[in-house]
CSV table of C-alpha atoms in Angstrom, one decimal:
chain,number,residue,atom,x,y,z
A,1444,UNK,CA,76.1,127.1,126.5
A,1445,UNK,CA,78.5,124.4,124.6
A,1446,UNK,CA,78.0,120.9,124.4
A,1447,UNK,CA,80.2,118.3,123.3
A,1448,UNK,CA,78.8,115.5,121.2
A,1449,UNK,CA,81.4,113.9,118.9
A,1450,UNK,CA,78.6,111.9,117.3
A,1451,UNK,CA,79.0,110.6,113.6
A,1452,UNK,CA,77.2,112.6,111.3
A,1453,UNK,CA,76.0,109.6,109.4
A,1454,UNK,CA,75.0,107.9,112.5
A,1455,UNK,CA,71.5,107.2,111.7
A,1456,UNK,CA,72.3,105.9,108.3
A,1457,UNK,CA,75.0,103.9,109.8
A,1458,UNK,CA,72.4,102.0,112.5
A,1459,UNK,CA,69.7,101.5,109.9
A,1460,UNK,CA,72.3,99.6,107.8
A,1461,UNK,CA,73.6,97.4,110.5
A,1462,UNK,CA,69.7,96.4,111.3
A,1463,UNK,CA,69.8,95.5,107.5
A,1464,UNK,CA,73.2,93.6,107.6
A,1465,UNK,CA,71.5,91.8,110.5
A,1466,UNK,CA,68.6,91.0,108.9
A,1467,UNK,CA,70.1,89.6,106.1
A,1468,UNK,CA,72.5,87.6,107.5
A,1469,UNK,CA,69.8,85.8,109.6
A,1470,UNK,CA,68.3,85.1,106.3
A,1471,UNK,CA,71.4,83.9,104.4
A,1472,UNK,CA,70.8,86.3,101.9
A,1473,UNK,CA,74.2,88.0,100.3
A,1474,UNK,CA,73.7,92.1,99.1
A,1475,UNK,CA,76.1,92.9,96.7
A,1476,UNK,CA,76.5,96.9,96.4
A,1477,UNK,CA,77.6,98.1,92.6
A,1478,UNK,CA,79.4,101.3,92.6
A,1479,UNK,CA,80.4,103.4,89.4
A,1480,UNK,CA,80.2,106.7,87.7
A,1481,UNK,CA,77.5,107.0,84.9
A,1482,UNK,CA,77.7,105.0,81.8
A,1483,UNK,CA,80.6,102.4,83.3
A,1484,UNK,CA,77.9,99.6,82.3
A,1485,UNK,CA,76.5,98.5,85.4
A,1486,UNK,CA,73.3,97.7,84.0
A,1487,UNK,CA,74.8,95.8,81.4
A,1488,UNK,CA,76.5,94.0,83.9
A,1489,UNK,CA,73.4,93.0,85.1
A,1490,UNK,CA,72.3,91.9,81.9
A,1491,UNK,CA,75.0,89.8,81.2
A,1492,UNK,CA,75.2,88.4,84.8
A,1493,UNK,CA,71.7,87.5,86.0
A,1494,UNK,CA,71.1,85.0,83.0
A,1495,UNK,CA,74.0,83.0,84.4
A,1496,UNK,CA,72.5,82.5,87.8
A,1497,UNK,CA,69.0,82.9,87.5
A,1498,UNK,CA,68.8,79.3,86.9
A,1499,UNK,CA,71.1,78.1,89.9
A,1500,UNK,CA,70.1,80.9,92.7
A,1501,UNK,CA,67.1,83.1,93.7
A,1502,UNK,CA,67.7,87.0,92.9
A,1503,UNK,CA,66.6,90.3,92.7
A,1504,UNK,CA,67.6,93.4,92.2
A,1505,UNK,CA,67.5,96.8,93.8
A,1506,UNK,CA,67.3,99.4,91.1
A,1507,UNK,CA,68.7,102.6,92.4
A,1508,UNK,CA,67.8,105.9,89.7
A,1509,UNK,CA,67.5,109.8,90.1
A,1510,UNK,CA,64.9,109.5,87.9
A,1511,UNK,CA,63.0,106.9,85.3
A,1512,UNK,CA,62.6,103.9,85.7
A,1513,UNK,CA,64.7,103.1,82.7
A,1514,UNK,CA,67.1,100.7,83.8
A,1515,UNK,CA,64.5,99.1,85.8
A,1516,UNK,CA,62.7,98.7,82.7
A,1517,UNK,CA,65.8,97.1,81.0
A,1518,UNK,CA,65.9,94.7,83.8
A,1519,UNK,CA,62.5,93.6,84.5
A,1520,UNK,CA,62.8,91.3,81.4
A,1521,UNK,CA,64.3,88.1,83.5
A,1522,UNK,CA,61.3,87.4,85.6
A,1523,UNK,CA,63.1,87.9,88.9
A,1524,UNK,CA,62.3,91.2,91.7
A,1525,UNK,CA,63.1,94.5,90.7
A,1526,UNK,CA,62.6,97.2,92.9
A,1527,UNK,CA,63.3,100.6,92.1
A,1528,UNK,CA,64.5,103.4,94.0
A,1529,UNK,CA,63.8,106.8,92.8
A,1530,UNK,CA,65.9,109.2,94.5
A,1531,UNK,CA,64.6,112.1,93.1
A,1532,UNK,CA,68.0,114.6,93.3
A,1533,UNK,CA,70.1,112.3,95.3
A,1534,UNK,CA,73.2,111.0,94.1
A,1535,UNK,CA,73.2,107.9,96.0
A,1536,UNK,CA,71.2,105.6,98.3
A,1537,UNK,CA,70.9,105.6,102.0
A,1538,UNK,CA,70.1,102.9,104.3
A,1539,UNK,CA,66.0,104.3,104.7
A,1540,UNK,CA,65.9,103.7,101.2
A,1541,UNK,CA,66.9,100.1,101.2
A,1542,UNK,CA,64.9,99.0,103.9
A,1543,UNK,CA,61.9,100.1,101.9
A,1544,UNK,CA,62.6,98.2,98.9
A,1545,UNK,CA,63.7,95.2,101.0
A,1546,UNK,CA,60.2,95.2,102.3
A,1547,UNK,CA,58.7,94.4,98.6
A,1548,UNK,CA,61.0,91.2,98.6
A,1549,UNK,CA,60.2,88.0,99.8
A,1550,UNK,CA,63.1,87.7,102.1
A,1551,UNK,CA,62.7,83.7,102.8
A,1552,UNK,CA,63.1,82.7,99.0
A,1553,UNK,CA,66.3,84.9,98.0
A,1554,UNK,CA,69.8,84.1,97.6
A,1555,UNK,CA,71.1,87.2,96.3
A,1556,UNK,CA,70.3,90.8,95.4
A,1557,UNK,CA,72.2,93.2,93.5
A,1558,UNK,CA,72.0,96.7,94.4
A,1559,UNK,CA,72.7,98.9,91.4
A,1560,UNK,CA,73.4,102.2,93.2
A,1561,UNK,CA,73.2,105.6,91.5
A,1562,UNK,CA,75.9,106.5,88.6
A,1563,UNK,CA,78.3,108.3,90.9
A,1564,UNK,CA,81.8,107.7,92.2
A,1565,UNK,CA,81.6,109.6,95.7
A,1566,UNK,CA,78.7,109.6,97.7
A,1567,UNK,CA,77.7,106.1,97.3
A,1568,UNK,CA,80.7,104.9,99.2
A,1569,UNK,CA,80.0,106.9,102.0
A,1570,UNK,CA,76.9,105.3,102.5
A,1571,UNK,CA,76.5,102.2,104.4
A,1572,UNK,CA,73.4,100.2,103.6
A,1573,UNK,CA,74.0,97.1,105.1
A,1574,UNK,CA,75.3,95.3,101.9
A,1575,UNK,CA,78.1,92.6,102.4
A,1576,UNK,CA,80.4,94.2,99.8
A,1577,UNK,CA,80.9,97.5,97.8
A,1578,UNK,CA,81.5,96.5,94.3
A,1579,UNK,CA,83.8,99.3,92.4
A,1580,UNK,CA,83.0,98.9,89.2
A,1581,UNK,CA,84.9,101.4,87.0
A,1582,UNK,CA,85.4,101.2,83.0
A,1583,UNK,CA,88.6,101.9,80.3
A,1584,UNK,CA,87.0,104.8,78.8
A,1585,UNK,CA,87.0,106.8,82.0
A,1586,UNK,CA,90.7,106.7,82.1
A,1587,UNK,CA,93.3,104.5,84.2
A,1588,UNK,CA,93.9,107.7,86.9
A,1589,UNK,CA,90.6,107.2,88.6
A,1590,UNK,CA,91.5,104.9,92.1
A,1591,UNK,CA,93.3,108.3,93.1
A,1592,UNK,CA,91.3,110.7,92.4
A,1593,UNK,CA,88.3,108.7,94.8
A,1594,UNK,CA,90.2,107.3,97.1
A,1595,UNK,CA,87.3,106.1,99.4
A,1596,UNK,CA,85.4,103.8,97.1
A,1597,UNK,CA,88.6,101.8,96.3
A,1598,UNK,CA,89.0,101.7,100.0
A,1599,UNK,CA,85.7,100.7,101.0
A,1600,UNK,CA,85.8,98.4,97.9
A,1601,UNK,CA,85.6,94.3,98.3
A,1602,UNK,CA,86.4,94.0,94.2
A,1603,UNK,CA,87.1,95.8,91.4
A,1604,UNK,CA,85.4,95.2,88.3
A,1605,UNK,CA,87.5,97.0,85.1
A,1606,UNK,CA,84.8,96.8,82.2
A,1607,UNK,CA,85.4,97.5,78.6
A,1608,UNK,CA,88.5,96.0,78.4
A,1609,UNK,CA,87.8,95.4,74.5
A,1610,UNK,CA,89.0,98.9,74.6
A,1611,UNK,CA,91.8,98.7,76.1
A,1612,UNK,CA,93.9,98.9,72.9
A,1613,UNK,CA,92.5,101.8,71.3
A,1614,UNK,CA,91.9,103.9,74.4
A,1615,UNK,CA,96.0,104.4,75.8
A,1616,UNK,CA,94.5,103.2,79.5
A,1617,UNK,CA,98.3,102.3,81.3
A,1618,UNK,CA,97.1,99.1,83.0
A,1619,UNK,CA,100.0,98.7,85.2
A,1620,UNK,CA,99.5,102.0,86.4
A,1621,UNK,CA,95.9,101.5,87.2
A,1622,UNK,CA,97.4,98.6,88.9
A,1623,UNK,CA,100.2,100.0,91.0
A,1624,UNK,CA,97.4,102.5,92.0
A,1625,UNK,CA,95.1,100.2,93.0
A,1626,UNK,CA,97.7,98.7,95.4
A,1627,UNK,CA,98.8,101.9,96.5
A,1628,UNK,CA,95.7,103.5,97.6
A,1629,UNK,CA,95.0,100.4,99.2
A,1630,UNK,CA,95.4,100.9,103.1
A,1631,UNK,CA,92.9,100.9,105.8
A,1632,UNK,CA,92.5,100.6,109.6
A,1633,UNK,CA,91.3,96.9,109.2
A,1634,UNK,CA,95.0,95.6,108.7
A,1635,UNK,CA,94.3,95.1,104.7
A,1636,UNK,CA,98.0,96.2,103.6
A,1637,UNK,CA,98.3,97.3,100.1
A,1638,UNK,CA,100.2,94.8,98.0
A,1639,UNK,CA,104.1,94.4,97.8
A,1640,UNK,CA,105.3,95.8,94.3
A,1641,UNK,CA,108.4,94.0,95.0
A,1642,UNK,CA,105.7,90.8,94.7
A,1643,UNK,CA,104.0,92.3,92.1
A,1644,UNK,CA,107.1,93.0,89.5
A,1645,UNK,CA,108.5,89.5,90.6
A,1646,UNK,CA,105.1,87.8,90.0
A,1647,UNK,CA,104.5,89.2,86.9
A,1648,UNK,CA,107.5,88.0,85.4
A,1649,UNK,CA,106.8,84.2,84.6
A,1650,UNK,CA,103.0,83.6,85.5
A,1651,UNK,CA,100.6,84.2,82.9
A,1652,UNK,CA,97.4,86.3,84.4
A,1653,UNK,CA,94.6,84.1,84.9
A,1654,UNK,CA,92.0,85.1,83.1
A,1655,UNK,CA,92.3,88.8,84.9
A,1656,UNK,CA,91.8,87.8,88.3
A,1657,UNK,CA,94.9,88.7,90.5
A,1658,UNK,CA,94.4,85.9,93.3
A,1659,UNK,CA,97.8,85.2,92.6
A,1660,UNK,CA,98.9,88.4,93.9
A,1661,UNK,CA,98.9,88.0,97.4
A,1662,UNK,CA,100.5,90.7,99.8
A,1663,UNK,CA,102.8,89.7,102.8
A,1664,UNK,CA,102.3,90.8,106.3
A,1665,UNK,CA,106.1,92.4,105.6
A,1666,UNK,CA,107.6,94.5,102.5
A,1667,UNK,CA,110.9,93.1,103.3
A,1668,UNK,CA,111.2,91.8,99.7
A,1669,UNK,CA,113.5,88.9,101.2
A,1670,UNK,CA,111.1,88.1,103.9
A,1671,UNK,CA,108.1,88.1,101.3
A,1672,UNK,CA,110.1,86.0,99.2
A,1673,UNK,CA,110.8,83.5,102.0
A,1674,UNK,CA,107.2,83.3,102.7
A,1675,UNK,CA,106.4,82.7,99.5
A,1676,UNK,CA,107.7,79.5,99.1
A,1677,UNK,CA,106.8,79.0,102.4
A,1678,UNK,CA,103.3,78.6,100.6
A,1679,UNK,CA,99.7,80.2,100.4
A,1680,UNK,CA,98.7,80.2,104.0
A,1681,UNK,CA,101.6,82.9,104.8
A,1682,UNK,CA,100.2,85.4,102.3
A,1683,UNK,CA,97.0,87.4,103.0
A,1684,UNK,CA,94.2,87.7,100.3
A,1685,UNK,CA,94.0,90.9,98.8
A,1686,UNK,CA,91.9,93.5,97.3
A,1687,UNK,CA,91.2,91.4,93.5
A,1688,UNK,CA,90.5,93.2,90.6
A,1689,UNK,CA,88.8,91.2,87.5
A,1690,UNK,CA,88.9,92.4,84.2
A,1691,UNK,CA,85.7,92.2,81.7
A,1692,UNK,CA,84.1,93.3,78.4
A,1693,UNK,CA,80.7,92.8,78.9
A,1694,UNK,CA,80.5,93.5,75.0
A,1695,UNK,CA,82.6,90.1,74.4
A,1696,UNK,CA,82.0,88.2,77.6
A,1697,UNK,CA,85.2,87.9,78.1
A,1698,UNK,CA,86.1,87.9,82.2
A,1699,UNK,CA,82.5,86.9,83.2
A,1700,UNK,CA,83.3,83.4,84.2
A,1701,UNK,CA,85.8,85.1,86.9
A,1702,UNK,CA,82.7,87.6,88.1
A,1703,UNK,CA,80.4,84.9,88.2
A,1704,UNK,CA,82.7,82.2,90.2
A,1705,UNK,CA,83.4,85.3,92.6
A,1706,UNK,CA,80.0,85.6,93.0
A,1707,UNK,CA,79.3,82.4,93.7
A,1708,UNK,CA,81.6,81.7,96.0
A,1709,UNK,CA,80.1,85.0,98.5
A,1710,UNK,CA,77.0,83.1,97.8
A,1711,UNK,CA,78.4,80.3,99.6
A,1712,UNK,CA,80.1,82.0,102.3
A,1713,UNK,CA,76.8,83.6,102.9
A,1714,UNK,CA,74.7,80.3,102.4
A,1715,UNK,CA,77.3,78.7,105.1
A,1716,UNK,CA,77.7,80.9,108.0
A,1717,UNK,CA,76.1,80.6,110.9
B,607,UNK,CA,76.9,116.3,95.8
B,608,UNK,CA,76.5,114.7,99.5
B,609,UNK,CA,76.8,117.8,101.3
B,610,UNK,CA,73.5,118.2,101.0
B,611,UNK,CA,73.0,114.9,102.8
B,612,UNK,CA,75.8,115.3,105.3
B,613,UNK,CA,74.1,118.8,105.8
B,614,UNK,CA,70.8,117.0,106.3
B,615,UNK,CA,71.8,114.8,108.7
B,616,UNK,CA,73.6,117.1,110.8
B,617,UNK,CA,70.9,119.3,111.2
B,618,UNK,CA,68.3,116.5,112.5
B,619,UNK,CA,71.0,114.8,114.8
B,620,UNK,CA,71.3,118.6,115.9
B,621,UNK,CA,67.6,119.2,116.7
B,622,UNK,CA,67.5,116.5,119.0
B,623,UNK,CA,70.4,117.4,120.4
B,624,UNK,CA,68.8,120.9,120.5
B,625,UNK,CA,65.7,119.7,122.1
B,626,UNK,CA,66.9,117.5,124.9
B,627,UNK,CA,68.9,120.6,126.4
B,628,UNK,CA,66.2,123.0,126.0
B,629,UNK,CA,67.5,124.8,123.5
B,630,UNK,CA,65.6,127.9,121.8
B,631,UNK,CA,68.5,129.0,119.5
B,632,UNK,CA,71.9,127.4,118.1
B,633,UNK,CA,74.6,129.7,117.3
B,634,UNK,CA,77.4,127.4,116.5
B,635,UNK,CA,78.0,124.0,115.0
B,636,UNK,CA,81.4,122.6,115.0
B,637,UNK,CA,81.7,119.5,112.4
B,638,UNK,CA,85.4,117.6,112.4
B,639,UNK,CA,86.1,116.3,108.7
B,640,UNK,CA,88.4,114.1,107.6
B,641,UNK,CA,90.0,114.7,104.5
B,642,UNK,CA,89.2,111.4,103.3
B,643,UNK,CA,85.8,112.2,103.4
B,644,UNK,CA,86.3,114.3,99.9
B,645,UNK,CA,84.0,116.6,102.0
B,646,UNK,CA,84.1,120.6,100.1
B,647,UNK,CA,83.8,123.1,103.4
B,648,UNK,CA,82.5,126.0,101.4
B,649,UNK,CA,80.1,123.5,99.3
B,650,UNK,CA,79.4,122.3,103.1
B,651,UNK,CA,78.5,126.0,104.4
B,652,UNK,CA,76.5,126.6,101.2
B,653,UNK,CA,74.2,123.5,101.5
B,654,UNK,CA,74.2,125.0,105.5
B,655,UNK,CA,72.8,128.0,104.4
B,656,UNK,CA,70.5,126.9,102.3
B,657,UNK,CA,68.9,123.8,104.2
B,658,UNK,CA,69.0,125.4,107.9
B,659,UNK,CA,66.1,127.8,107.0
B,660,UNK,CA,63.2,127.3,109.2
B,661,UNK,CA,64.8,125.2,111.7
B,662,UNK,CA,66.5,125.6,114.9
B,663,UNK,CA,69.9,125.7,113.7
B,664,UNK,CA,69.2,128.6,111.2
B,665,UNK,CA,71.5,131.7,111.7
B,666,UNK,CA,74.4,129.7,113.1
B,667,UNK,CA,77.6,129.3,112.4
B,668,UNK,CA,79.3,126.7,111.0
B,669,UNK,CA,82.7,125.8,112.3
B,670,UNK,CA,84.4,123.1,109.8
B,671,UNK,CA,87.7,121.7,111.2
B,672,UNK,CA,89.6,119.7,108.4
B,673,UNK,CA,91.4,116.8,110.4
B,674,UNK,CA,94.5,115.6,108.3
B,675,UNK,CA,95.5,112.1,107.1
B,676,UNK,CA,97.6,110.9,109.3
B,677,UNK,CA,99.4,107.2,108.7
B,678,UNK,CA,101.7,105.1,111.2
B,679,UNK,CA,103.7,103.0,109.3
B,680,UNK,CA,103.8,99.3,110.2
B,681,UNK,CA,107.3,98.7,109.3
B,682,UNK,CA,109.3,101.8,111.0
B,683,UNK,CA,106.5,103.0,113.5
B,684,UNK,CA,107.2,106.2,112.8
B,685,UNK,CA,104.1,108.4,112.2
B,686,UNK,CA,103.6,110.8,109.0
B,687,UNK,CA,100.9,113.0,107.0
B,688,UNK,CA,99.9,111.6,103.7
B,689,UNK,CA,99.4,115.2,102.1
B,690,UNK,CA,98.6,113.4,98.7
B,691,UNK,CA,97.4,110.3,98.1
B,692,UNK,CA,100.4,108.4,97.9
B,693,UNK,CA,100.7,105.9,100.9
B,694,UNK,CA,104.2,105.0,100.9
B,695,UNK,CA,105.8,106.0,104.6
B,696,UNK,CA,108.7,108.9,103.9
B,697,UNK,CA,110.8,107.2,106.0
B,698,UNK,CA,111.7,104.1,105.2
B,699,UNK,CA,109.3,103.6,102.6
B,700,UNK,CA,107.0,100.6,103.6
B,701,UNK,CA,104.0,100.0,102.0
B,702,UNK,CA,102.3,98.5,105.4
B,703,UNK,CA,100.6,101.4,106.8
B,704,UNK,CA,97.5,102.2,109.2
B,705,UNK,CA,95.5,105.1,109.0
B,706,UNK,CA,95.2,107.1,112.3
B,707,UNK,CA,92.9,110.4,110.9
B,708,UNK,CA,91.4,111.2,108.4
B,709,UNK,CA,88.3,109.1,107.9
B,710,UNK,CA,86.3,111.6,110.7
B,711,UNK,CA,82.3,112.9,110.0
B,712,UNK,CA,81.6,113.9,113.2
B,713,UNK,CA,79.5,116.4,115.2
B,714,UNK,CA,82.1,117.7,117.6
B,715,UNK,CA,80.1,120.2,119.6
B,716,UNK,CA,77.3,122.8,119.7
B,717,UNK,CA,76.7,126.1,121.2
B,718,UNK,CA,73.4,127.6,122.0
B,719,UNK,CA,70.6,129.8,124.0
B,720,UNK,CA,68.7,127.5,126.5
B,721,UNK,CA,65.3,128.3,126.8
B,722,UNK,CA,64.4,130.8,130.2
């Protein structure tokens, strides 16, 4: 006897994290999911980040590990909520996992958590756990070839964070390429186009990059390169906001001020909506 | 590494599947995988093997059809597979594209012994 099903495989996952992403939105809170192989520096991204809000906003953090509680450890020195997920094997978290450490919060008093998910480029995007964004956080050592070779997370992506950019010199990483990647792999079912490179090359020209962030690069709802540049000048509210990427070194600070004002203006969003 | 957890889940959405026809025995499970997914079928029949023991699916076989990319493009309409992952249409190459396949995790279908 056969019988059809056609059911998602990751169905259960997917309805735990939509009770989550309900959840928090009826409690304003914003869930930021950070994404990267091991040794990118997303716990020194913490670091560097949660001293620069801690005073402003209420946080905690969602430590995700295969084992030790090491970075929990590192991060348990700033007084706010850690809890730590051992997955014990697992290369990334799943929705079960997150409601149990949501539990140990105190929902009411929280503005933001950050999710540090396990070191891994792959699984973790597949996962849905009810955060607001995926956070691709990848760094110059690993190479400027990476958005191709895992194509999901820089789809499923909100931002991407390039760290170590103190590096960049002595490491041969082709920005532009990175770049043109990025852009490339960009496309999705949601209407997100990838950008126009005849925007991109024109763009680059004269305006100086502002402090990394590329919310000057705007794609067009049209890769006719005359159209675009028509709407162009038509002005801002023609173009469509795409996928940024901001560049750090977490080493020299340099970048941070764009993370954090990206951060804070989710946290807004969040605080905001109905 | 998430085979094992694609594995996992198929076999619990299976038991119930299992139960609710009265099912002693599956013989076949049929997945449909995107190529998206960056899921590895013989690292999917592997983690099969070795997580099906004791349960109801154990002995069965599992089918693994690999759906392709497939992109329309927003500019010519026209309709191609991306066999890379470059996403720039063939035809008339615009950058504007929508992804029709390719994406897929699903449980297509079982097959199995109902219970006398």
């Amino acid at each position: 006897m056969n019988i059809k099903i056609m059911q998602k495989v990751l169905q259960a996952n997917d309805k735990k994290a939509g009770e989550l992403r309900a959840l928090l939105k009826t409690k304003k809170i914003l869930m930021v999911n950070l994404i990267s192989s091991p040794g990118s520096g997303k716990t020194t991204l913490l670091e560097k980040t949660i001293p620069l809000l801690k005073d402003k906003y209420r946080l905690a953090i969602i430590e995700g590990d295969v084992e030790t509680d090491r970075d929990a450890q590192r991060l348990d020195q700033f007084g706010i909520p850690v809890a730590l997920i051992n997955t014990n094997g697992a290369c990334h978290l799943e929705s079960v996992s997150l409601e149990k450490a949501l539990a140990t919060f105190d929902l009411d008093h929280l503005d933001l958590i950050f999710v540090e998910n396990v070191g891994n480029l792959v699984c973790p995007a597949e996962f849905d756990i009810g955060e607001d964004h995926k956070i691709g956080l990848l760094s110059v050592p690993e190479g400027d070839d990476k958005v191709l070779k895992y194509p999901l997370l820089f789809q499923e992506a909100s931002l991407v964070i390039l760290n170590k950019i103190d590096l960049l010199e002595i490491s041969g990483f082709r920005l532009e390429q990175f770049e043109q990647d990025l852009y490339q792999s960009r496309i999705s079912s949601q209407g997100l186009a990838p950008i126009d490179p005849s925007i991109l090359v024109s763009r680059r020209g004269g305006e100086e990059r502002a402090t990394g962030v590329y919310t000057q690069y705007m794609t067009v709802a049209n890769d006719d390169a005359n159209k675009a540049e028509k709407q162009k000048t038509k002005g801002i509210n023609q173009l469509k906001p795409h996928l940024p990427l901001i560049q750090i070194s977490c080493k020299t600070g340099k970048g941070m001020q764009a993370w954090i004002a990206w951060l804070e203006k989710e946290i807004q969003k969040k605080t905001s909506s109905l | 590494m998430h085979e094992f957890s694609i594995i996992y889940n198929v076999l619990r959405a299976v038991e119930d599947v299992a139960k609710q026809n009265h099912f002693n025995q599956v013989d076949k499970i049929i997945l449909r995988i995107g190529k998206l997914r960056q899921v590895m079928p013989d690292f999917l029949q592997f983690a099969f093997e070795a997580s099906s023991e004791d349960t109801i699916s154990e002995g069965a076989k599992l089918e693994i059809i690999e759906v392709p990319i497939t992109i329309k493009c927003l500019t010519c309409q026209k309709e191609f597979e991306a066999k890379r992952q470059t996403y720039i249409c063939p035809h008339c190459e615009g950058i504007k594209l929508e992804i029709l396949s390719g994406k897929e995790l699903l449980i297509d279908s079982i097959e199995g012994e109902k219970a006398e």
